[in-house]
Coordinates of C-alpha atoms in Angstrom, one line a residue:
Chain M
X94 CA -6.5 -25.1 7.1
X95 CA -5.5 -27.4 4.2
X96 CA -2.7 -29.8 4.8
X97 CA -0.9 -32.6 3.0
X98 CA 0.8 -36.1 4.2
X99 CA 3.3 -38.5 2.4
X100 CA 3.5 -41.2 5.5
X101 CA 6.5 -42.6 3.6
X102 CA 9.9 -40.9 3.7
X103 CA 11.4 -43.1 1.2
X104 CA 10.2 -45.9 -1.5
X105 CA 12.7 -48.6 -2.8
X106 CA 11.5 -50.1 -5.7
X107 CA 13.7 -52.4 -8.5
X108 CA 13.7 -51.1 -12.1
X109 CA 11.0 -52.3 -13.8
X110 CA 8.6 -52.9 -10.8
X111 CA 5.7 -50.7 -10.4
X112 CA 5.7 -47.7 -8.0
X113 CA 3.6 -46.1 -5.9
X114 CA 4.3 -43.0 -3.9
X115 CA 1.5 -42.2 -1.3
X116 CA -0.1 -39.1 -0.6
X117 CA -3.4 -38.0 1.7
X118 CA -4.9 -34.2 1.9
X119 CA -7.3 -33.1 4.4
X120 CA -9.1 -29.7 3.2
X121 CA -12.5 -28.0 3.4
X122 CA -14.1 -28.3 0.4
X123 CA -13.1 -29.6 -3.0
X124 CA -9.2 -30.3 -3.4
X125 CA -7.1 -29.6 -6.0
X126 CA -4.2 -31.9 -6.2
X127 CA -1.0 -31.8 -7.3
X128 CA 2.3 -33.8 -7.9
X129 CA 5.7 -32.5 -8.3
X130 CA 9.4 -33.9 -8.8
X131 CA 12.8 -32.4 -8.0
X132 CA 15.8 -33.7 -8.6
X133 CA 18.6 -32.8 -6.8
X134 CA 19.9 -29.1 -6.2
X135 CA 17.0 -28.4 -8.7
X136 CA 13.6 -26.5 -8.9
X137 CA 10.3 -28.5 -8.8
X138 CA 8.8 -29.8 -11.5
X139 CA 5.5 -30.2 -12.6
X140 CA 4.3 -33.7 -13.2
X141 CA 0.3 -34.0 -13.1
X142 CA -2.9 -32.6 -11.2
X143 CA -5.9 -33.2 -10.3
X144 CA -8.8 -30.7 -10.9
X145 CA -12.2 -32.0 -11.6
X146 CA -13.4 -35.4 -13.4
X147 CA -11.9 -38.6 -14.5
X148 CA -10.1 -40.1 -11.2
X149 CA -7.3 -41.5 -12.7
X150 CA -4.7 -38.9 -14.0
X151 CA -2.4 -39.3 -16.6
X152 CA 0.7 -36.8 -16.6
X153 CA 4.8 -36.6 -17.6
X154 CA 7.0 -39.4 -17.9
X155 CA 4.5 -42.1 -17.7
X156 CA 3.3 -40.9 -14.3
X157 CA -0.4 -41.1 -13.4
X158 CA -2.0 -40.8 -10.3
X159 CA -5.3 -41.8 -8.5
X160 CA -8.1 -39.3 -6.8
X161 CA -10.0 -41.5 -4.0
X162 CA -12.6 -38.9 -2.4
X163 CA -13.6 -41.3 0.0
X164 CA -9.6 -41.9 1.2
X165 CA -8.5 -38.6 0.8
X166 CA -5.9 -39.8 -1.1
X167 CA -3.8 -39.1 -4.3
X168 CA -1.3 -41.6 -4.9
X169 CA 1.4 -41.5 -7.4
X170 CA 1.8 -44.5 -9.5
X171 CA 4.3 -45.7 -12.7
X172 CA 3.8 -49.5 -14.0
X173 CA 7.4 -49.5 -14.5
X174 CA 9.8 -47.6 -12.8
X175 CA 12.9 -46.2 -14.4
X176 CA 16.6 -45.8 -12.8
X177 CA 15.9 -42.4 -14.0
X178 CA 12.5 -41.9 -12.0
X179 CA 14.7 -41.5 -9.0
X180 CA 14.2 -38.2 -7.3
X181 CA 12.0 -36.3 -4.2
X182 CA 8.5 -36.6 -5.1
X183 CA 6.1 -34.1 -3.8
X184 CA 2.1 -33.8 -3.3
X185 CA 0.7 -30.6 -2.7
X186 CA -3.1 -29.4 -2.4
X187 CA -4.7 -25.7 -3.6
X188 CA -8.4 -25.5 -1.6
X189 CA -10.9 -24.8 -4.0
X190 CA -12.1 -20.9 -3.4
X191 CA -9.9 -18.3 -3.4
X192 CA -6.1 -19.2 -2.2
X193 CA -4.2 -16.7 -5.0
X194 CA -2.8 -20.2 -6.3
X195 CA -0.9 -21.0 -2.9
X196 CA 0.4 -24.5 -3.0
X197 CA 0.7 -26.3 0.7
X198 CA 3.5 -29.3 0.2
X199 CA 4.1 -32.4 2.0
X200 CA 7.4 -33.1 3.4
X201 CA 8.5 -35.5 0.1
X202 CA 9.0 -38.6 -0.4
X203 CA 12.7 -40.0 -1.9
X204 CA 11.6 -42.8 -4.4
X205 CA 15.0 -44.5 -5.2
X206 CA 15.0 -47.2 -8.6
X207 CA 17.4 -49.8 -8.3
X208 CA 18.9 -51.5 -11.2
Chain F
X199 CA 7.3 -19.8 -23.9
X200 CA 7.2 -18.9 -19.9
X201 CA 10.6 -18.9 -17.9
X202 CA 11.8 -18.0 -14.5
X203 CA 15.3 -17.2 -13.5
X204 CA 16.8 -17.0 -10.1
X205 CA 20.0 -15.3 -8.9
X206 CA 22.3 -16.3 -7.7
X207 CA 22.6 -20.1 -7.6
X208 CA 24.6 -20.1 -4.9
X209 CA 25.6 -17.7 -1.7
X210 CA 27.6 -17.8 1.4
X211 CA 27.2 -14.8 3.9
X212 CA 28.0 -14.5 7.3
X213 CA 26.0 -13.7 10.1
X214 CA 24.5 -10.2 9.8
X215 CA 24.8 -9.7 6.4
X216 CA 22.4 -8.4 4.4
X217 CA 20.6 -10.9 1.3
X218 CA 19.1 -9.9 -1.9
X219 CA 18.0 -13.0 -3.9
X220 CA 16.9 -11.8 -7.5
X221 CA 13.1 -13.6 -9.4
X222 CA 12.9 -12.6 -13.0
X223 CA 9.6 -14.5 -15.2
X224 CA 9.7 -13.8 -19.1
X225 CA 6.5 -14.7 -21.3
X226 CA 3.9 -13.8 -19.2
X227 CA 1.9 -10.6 -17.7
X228 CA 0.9 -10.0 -14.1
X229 CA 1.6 -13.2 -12.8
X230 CA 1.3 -14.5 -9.2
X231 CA 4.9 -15.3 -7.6
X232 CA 5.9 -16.7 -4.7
X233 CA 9.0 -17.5 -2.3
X234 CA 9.3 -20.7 -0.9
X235 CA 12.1 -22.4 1.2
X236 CA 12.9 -25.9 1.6
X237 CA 14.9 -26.4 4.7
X238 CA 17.3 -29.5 5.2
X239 CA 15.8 -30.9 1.5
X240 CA 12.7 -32.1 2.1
X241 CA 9.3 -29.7 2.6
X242 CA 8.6 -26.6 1.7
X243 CA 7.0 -23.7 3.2
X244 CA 5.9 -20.3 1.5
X245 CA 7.2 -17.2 2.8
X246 CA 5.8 -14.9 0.4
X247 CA 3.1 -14.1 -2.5
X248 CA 2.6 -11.1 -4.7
X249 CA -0.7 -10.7 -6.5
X250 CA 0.8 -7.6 -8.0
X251 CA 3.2 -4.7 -8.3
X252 CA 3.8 -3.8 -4.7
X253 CA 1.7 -5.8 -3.2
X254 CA 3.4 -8.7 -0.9
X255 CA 1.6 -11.3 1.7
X256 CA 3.5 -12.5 3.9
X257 CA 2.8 -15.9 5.8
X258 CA 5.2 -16.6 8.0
X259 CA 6.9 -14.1 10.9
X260 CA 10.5 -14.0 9.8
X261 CA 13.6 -12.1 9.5
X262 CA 12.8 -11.7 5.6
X263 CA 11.0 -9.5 3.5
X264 CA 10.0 -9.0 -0.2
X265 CA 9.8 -6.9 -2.7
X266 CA 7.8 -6.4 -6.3
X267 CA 9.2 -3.1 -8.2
X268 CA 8.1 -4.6 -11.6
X269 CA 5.7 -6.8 -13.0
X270 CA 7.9 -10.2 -13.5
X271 CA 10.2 -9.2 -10.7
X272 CA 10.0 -10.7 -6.9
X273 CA 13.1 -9.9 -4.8
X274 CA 13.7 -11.6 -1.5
X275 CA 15.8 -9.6 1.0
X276 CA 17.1 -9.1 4.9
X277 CA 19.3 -6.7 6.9
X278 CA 20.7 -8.8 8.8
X279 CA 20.9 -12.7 8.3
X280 CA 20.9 -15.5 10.6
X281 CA 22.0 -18.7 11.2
X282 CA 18.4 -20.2 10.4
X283 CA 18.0 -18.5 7.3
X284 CA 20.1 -21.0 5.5
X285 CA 18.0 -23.1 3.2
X286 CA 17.1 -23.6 -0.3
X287 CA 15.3 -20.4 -2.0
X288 CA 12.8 -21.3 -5.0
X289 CA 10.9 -18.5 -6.6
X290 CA 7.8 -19.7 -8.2
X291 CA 4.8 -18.0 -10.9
X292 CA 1.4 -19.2 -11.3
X293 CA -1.7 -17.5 -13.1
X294 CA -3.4 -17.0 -9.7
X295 CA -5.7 -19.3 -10.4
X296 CA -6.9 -22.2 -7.9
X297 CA -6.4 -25.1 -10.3
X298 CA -3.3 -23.5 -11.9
X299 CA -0.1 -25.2 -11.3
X300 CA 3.2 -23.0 -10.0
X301 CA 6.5 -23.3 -12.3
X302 CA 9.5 -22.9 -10.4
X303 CA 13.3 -21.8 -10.7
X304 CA 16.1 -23.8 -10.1
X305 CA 16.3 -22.5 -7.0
X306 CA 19.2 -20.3 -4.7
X307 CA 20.7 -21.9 -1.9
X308 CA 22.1 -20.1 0.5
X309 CA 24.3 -20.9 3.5
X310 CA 24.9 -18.6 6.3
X311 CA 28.1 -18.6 8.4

């Protein structure tokens, strides 16, 4: 079974700084990776994934992220965090094969900007 | 453009009371939804997936069940709630594809009393 870890419950980071917000997967086969913001009382939304390719992903609001097969990591990075950029961040991993799309989420980090 | 709607935002029932929680997507054909729950804000587990009218996995034992009557329609329902079904409800499409990313709602919370 696939599974997803985000060792880090929160991230504190000054405006301006870059940000990283980790992530590891452990799945048979190739993953697909993906990242995911909510902010509060909200839905999820969708910032980036990774399918096939190019390592480094690029996806909304200046976020990008970094496939390591050899870690089994996807990290989510920013070169310079926003006030704004303060929300629940989420990983999740699809195995490759046939899932019907399922998503499996780790248990979210809080990445909080300070001014 | 795709959108999802969720109804209603917000519900308090008490104990043994039955739940209906509404999933409508517009813009798309025979998509893949889903029920998740995020429990004290933080991860989420799915509790449902449809592949199609009528057709409902479930993955976890629970005091829930769900429904598919119409193509872009996914109710979530019990007879009787409990205590630990309070939580946050997010209904979610995808294409069904592997790569494909889901798009959620905004999400029903509910608390139970």
């Amino acid at each position: 079974a696939q599974s997803v870890a985000q060792p880090e419950d929160q991230v504190n980071v000054a405006e301006g700084n870059p940000l990283t917000v980790k992530c590891t997967y452990s799945v048979s086969g190739n993953p697909y990776l993906f990242w995911y913001v909510q902010y509060p009382n909200r839905g999820l939304q969708f910032l980036l994934k990774y399918i096939t390719g190019d390592n480094l992903v690029k996806g909304s609001y200046g976020f990008e992220a970094e496939f390591n097969k050899s870690q089994t990591s996807f990290h989510l990075k920013k070169p310079s965090a926003l006030v704004s950029d303060s929300a629940l961040y989420f990983c999740a991993v699809s195995p490759s094969g046939t899932s019907y799309g399922k998503l499996t989420f780790g248990q979210g980090t809080i990445l909080t900007v300070h001014p | 453009s795709q959108t999802i709607h969720q109804w209603p935002a917000t519900l308090v029932q008490p104990v043994g009371s039955p739940l209906s929680l509404e999933c409508t997507v517009e813009g798309t054909s025979n998509p893949n939804l889903y029920w998740y729950r995020q429990a004290a804000g933080r991860g989420l587990q799915l509790l449902f997936y449809s592949v199609g009218i009528g057709q409902i996995s479930s993955e976890v034992p629970q005091n829930l069940s769900a429904s598919r009557p119409q193509d872009r329609q996914f109710i979530l329902s019990s007879k009787k709630l409990l205590l630990s079904d309070s939580g946050f409800y997010l209904c979610a499409w995808g294409e069904g594809s592997d790569t494909g990313e889901l798009f959620f709602g905004e999400g029903s919370r509910l608390t139970v009393l």
